[in-house]
mmCIF file with all atom_site columns, C-alpha atoms in Angstrom:
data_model
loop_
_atom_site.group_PDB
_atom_site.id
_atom_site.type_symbol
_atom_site.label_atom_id
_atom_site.label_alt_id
_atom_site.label_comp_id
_atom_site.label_asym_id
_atom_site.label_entity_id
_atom_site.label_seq_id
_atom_site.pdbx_PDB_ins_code
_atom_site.Cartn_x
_atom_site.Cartn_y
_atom_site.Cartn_z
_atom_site.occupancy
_atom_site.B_iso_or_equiv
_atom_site.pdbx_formal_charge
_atom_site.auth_seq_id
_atom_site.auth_comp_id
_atom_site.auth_asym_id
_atom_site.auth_atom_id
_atom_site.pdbx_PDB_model_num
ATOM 1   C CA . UNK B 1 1   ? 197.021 254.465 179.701 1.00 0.00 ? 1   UNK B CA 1
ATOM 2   C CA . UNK B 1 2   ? 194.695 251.535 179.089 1.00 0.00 ? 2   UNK B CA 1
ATOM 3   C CA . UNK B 1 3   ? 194.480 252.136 175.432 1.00 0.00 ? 3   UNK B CA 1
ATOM 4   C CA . UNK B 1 4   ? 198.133 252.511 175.180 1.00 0.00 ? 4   UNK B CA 1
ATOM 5   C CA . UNK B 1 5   ? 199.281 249.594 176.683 1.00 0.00 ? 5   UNK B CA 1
ATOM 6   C CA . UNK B 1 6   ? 196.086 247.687 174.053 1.00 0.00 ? 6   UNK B CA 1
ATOM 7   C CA . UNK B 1 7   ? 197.864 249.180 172.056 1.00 0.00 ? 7   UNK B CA 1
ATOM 8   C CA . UNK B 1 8   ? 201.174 247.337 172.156 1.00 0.00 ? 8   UNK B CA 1
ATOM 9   C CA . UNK B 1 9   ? 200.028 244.058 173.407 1.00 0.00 ? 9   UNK B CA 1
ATOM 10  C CA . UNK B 1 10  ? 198.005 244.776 170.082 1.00 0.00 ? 10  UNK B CA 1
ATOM 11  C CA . UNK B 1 11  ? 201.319 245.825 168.266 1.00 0.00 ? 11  UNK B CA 1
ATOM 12  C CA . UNK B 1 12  ? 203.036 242.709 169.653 1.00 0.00 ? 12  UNK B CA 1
ATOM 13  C CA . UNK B 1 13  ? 200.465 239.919 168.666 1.00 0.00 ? 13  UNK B CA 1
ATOM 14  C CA . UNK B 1 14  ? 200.647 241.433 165.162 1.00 0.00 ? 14  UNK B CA 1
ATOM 15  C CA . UNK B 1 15  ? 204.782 241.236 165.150 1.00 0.00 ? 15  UNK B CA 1
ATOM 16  C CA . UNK B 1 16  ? 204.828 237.321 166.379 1.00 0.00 ? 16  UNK B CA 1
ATOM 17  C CA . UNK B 1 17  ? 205.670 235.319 163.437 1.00 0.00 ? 17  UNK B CA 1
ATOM 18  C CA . UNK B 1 18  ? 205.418 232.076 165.537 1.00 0.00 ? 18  UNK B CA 1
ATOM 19  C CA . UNK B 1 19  ? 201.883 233.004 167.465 1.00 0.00 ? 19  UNK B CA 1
ATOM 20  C CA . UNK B 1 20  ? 200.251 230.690 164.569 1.00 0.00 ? 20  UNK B CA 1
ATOM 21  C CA . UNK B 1 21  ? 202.764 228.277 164.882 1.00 0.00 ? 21  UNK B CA 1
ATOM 22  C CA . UNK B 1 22  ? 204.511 228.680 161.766 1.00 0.00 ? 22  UNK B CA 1
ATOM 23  C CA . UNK B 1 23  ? 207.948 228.077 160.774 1.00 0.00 ? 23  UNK B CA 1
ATOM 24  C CA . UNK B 1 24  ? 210.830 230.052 160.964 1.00 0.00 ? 24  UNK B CA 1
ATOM 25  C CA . UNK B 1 25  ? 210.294 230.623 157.219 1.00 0.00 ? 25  UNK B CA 1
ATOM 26  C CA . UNK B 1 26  ? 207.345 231.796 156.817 1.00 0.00 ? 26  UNK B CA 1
ATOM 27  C CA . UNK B 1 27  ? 204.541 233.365 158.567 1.00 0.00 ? 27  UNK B CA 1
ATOM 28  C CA . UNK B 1 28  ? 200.662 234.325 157.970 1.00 0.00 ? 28  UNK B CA 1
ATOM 29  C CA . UNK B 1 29  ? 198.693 236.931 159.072 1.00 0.00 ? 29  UNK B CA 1
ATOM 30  C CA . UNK B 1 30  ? 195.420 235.509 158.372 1.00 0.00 ? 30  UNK B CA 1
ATOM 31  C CA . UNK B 1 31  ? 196.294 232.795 160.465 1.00 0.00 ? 31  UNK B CA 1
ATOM 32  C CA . UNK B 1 32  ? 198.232 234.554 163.564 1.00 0.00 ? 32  UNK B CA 1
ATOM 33  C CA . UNK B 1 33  ? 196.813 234.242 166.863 1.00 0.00 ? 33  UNK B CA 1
ATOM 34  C CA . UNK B 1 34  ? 198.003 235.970 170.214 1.00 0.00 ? 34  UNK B CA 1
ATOM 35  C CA . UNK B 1 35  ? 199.808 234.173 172.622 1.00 0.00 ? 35  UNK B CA 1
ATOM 36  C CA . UNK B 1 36  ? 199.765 233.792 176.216 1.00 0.00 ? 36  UNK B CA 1
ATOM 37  C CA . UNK B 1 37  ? 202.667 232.811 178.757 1.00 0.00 ? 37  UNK B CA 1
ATOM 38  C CA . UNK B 1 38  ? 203.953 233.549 182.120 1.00 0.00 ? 38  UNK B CA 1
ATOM 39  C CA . UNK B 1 39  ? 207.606 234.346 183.361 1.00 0.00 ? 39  UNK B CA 1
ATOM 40  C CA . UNK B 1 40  ? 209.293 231.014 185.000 1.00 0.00 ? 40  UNK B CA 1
ATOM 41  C CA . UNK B 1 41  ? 212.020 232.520 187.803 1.00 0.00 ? 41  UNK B CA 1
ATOM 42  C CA . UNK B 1 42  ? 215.347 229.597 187.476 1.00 0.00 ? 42  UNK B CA 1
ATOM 43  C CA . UNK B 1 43  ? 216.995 230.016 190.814 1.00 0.00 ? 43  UNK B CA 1
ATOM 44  C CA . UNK B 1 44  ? 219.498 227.584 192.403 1.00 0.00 ? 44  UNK B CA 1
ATOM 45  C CA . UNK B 1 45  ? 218.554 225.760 195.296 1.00 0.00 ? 45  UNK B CA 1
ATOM 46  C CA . UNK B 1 46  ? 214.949 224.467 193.252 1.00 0.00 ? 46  UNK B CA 1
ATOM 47  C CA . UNK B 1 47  ? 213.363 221.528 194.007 1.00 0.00 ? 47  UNK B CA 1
ATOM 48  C CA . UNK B 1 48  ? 213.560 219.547 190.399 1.00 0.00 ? 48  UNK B CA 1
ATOM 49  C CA . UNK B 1 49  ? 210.207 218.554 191.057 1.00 0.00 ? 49  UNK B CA 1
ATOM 50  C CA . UNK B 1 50  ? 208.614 222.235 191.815 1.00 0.00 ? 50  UNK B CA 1
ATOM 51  C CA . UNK B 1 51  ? 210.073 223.416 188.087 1.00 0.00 ? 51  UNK B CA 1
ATOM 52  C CA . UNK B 1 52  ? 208.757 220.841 186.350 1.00 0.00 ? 52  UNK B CA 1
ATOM 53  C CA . UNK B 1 53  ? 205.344 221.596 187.970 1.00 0.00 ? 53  UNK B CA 1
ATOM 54  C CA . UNK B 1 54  ? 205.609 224.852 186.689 1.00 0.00 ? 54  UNK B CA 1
ATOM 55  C CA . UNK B 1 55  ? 206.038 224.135 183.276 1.00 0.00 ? 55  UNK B CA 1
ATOM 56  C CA . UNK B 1 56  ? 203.235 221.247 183.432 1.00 0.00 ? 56  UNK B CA 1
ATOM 57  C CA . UNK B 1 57  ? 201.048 223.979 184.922 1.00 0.00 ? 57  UNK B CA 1
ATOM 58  C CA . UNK B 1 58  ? 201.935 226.210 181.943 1.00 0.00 ? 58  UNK B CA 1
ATOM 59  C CA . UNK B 1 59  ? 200.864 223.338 179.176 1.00 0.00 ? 59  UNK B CA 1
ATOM 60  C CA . UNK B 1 60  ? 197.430 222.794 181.518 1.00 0.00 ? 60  UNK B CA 1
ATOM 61  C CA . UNK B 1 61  ? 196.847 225.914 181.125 1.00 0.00 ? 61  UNK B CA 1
ATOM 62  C CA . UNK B 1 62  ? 197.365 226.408 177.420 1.00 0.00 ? 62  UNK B CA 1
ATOM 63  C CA . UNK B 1 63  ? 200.170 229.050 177.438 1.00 0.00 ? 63  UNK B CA 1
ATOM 64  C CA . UNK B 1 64  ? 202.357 228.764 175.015 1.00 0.00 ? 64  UNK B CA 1
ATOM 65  C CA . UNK B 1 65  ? 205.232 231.104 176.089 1.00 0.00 ? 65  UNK B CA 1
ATOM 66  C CA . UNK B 1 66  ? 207.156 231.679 179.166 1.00 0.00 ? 66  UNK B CA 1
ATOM 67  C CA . UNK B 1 67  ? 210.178 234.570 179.698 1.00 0.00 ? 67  UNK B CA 1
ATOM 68  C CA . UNK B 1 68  ? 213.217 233.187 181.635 1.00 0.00 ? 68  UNK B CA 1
ATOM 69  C CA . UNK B 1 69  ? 215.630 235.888 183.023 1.00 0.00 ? 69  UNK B CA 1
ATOM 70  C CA . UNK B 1 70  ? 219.236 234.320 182.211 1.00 0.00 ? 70  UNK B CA 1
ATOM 71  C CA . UNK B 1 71  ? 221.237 235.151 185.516 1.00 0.00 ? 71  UNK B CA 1
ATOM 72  C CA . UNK B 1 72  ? 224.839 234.774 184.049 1.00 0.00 ? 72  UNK B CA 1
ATOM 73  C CA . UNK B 1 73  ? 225.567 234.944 187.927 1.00 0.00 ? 73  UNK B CA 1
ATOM 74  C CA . UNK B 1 74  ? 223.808 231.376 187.970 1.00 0.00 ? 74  UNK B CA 1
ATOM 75  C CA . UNK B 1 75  ? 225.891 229.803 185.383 1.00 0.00 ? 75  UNK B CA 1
ATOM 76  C CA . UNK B 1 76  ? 229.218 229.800 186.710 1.00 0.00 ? 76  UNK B CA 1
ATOM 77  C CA . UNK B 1 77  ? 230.392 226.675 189.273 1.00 0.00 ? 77  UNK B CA 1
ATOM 78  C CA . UNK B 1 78  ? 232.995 227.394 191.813 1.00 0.00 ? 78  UNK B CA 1
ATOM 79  C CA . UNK B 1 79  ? 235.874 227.732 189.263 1.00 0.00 ? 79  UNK B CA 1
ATOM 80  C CA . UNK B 1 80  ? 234.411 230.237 187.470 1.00 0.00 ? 80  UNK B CA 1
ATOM 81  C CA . UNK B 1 81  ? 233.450 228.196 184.577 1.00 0.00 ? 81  UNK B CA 1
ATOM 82  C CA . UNK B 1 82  ? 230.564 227.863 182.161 1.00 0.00 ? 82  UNK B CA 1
ATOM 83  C CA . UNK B 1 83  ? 227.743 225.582 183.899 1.00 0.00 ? 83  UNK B CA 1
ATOM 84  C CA . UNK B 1 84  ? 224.380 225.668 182.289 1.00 0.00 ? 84  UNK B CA 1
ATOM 85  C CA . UNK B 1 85  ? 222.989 222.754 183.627 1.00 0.00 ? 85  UNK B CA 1
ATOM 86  C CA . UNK B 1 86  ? 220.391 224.742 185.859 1.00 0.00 ? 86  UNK B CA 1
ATOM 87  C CA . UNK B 1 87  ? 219.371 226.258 182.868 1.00 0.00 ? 87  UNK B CA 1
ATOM 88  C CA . UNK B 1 88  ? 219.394 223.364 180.354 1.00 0.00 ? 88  UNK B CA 1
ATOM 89  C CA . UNK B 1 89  ? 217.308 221.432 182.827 1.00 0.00 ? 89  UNK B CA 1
ATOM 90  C CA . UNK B 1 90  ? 214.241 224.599 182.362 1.00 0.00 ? 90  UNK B CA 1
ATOM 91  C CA . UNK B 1 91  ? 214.412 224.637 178.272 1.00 0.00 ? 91  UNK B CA 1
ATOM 92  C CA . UNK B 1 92  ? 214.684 221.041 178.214 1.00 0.00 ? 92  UNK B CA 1
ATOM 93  C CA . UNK B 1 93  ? 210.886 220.501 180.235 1.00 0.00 ? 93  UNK B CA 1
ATOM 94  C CA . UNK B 1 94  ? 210.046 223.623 178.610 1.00 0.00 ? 94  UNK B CA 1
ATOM 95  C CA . UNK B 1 95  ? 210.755 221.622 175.244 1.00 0.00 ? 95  UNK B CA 1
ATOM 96  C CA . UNK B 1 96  ? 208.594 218.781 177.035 1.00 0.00 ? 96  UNK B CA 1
ATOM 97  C CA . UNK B 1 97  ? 205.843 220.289 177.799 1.00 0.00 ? 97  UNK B CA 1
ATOM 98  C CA . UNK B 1 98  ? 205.338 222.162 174.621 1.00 0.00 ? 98  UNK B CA 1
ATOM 99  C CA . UNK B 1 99  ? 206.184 225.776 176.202 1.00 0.00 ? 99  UNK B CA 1
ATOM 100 C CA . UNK B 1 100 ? 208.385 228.345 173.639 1.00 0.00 ? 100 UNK B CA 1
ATOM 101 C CA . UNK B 1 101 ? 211.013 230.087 176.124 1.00 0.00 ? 101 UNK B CA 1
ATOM 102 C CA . UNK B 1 102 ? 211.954 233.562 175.554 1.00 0.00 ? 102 UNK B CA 1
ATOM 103 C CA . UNK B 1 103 ? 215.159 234.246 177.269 1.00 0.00 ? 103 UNK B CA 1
ATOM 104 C CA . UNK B 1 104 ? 216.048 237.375 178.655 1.00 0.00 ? 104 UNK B CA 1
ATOM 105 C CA . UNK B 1 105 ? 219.895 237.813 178.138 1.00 0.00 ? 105 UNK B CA 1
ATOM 106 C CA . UNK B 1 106 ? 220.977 238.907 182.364 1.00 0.00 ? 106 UNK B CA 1
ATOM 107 C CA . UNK B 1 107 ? 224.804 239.326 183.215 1.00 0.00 ? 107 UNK B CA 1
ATOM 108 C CA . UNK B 1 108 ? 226.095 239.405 185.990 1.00 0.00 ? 108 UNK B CA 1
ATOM 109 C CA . UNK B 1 109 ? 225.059 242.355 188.368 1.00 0.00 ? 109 UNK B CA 1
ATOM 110 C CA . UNK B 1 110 ? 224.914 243.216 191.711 1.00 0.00 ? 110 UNK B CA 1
ATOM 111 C CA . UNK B 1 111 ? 222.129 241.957 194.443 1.00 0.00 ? 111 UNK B CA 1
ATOM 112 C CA . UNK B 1 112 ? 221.307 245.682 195.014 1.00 0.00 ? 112 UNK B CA 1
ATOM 113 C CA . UNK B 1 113 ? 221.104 246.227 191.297 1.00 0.00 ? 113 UNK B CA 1
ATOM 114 C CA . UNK B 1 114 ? 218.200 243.675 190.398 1.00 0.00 ? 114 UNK B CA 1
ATOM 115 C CA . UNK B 1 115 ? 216.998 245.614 187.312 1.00 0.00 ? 115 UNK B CA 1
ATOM 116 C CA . UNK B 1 116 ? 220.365 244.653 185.712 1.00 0.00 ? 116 UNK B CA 1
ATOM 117 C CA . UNK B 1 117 ? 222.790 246.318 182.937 1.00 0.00 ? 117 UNK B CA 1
ATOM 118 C CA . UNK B 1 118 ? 221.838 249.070 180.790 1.00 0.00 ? 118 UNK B CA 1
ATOM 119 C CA . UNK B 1 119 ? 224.657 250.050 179.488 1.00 0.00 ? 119 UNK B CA 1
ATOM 120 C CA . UNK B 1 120 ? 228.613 248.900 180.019 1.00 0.00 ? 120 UNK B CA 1
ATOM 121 C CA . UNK B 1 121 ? 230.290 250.872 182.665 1.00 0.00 ? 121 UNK B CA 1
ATOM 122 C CA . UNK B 1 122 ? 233.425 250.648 180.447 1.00 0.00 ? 122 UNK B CA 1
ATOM 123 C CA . UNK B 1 123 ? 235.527 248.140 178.302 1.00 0.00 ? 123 UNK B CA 1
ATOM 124 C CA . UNK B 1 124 ? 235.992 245.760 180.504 1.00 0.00 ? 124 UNK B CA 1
ATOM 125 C CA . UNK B 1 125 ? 232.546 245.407 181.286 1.00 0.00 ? 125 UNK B CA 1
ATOM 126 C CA . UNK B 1 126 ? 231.608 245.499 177.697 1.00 0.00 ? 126 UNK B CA 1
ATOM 127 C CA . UNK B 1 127 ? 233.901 242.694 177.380 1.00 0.00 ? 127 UNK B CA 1
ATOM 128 C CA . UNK B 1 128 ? 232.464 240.947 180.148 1.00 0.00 ? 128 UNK B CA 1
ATOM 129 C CA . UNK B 1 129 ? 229.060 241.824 178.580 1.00 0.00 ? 129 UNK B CA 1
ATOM 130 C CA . UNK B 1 130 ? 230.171 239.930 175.047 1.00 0.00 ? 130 UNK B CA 1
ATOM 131 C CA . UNK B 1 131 ? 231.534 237.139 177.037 1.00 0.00 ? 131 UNK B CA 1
ATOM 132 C CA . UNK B 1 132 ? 227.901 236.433 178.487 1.00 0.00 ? 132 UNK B CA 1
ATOM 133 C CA . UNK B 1 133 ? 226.079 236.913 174.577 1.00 0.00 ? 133 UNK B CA 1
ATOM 134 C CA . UNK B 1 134 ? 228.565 234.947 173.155 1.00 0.00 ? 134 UNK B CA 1
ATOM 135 C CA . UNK B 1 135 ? 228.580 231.680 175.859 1.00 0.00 ? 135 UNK B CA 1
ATOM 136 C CA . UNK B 1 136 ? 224.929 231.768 176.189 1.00 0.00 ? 136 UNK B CA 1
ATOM 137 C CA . UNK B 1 137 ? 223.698 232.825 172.391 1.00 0.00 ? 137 UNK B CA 1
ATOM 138 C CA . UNK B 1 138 ? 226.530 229.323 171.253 1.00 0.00 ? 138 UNK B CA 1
ATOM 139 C CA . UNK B 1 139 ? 224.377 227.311 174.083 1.00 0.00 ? 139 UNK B CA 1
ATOM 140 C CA . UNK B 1 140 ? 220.508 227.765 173.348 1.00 0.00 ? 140 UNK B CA 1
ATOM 141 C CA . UNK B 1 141 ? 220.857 228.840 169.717 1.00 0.00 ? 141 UNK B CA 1
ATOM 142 C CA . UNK B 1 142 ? 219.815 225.607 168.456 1.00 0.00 ? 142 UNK B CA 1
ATOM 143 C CA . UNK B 1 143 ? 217.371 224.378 171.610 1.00 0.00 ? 143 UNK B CA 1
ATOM 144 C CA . UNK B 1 144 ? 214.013 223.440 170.194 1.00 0.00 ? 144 UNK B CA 1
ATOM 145 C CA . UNK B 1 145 ? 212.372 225.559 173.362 1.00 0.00 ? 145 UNK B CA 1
ATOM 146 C CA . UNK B 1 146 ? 214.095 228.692 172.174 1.00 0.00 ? 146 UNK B CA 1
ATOM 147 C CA . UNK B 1 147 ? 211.710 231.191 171.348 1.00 0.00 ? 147 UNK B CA 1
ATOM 148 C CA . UNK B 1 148 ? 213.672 234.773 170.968 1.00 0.00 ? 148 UNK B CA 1
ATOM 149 C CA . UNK B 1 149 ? 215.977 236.501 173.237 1.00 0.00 ? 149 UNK B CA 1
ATOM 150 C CA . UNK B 1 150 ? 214.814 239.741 174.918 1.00 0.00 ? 150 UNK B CA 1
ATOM 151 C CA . UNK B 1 151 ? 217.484 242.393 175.614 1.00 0.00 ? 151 UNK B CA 1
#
């Protein structure tokens, strides 16, 4: 099991085009490095101060990377609307401190269902589903923080 899991963290250092800091254009293997992170939970009800420790704590500790579940269930206000602002606040000191985020595309689900989505329950859901992608894909694509989104 050891070997195995070597094995991919092996296969994903090798598949990292920006591990050596290049550009989105180009990418060397003779100069790739692997790179180290740590997932940052974004939860209402966060002291401002506490997050941006984390991410401070992060650069200290030269990691480079950090995951970010997107809970579309945290971006709505009270009408139902599109409110990022819990999230812009995280990529923005993310973008401050020097930390890529990869953001881990989470709609909405149930309390009881933690581990999220697989696979649409049926149209409307798969609507819903697109709805999520397509707000919050149109929000971060352009954030200098943005790393990758994991599915």
């Amino acid at each position: 099991m050891t070997r195995f899991v070597v094995l991919i963290l092996v296969y994903l250092w090798m598949l990292n085009p920006y591990a050596s800091g290049a550009s989105r254009g180009g990418f060397s293997w003779k100069e790739a490095k692997p790179f180290v992170g740590a997932q940052v939970f974004i939860e209402p009800g966060q002291q401002s101060e506490e997050v941006e420790h984390w991410f401070r704590t992060l650069r200290d500790c030269h990691m480079e990377v950090c995951r970010i579940r997107m809970f579309e269930a945290y971006m709505k206000d009270a009408a139902g609307d599109w409110d990022f602002s819990l999230f812009d606040r995280a990529f923005d000191l993310a973008h401050r401190y020097g930390i890529r985020v990869y953001a881990t595309l989470f709609p909405f689900t149930r309390k009881d269902d933690i581990g999220g989505w697989k696979f649409p329950a049926d149209e409307v859901q798969k609507a819903a589903f697109a709805r999520y992608i397509q707000a919050l894909v149109s929000h971060y694509r352009n954030h200098s923080a943005l790393a990758g989104w994991v599915i």
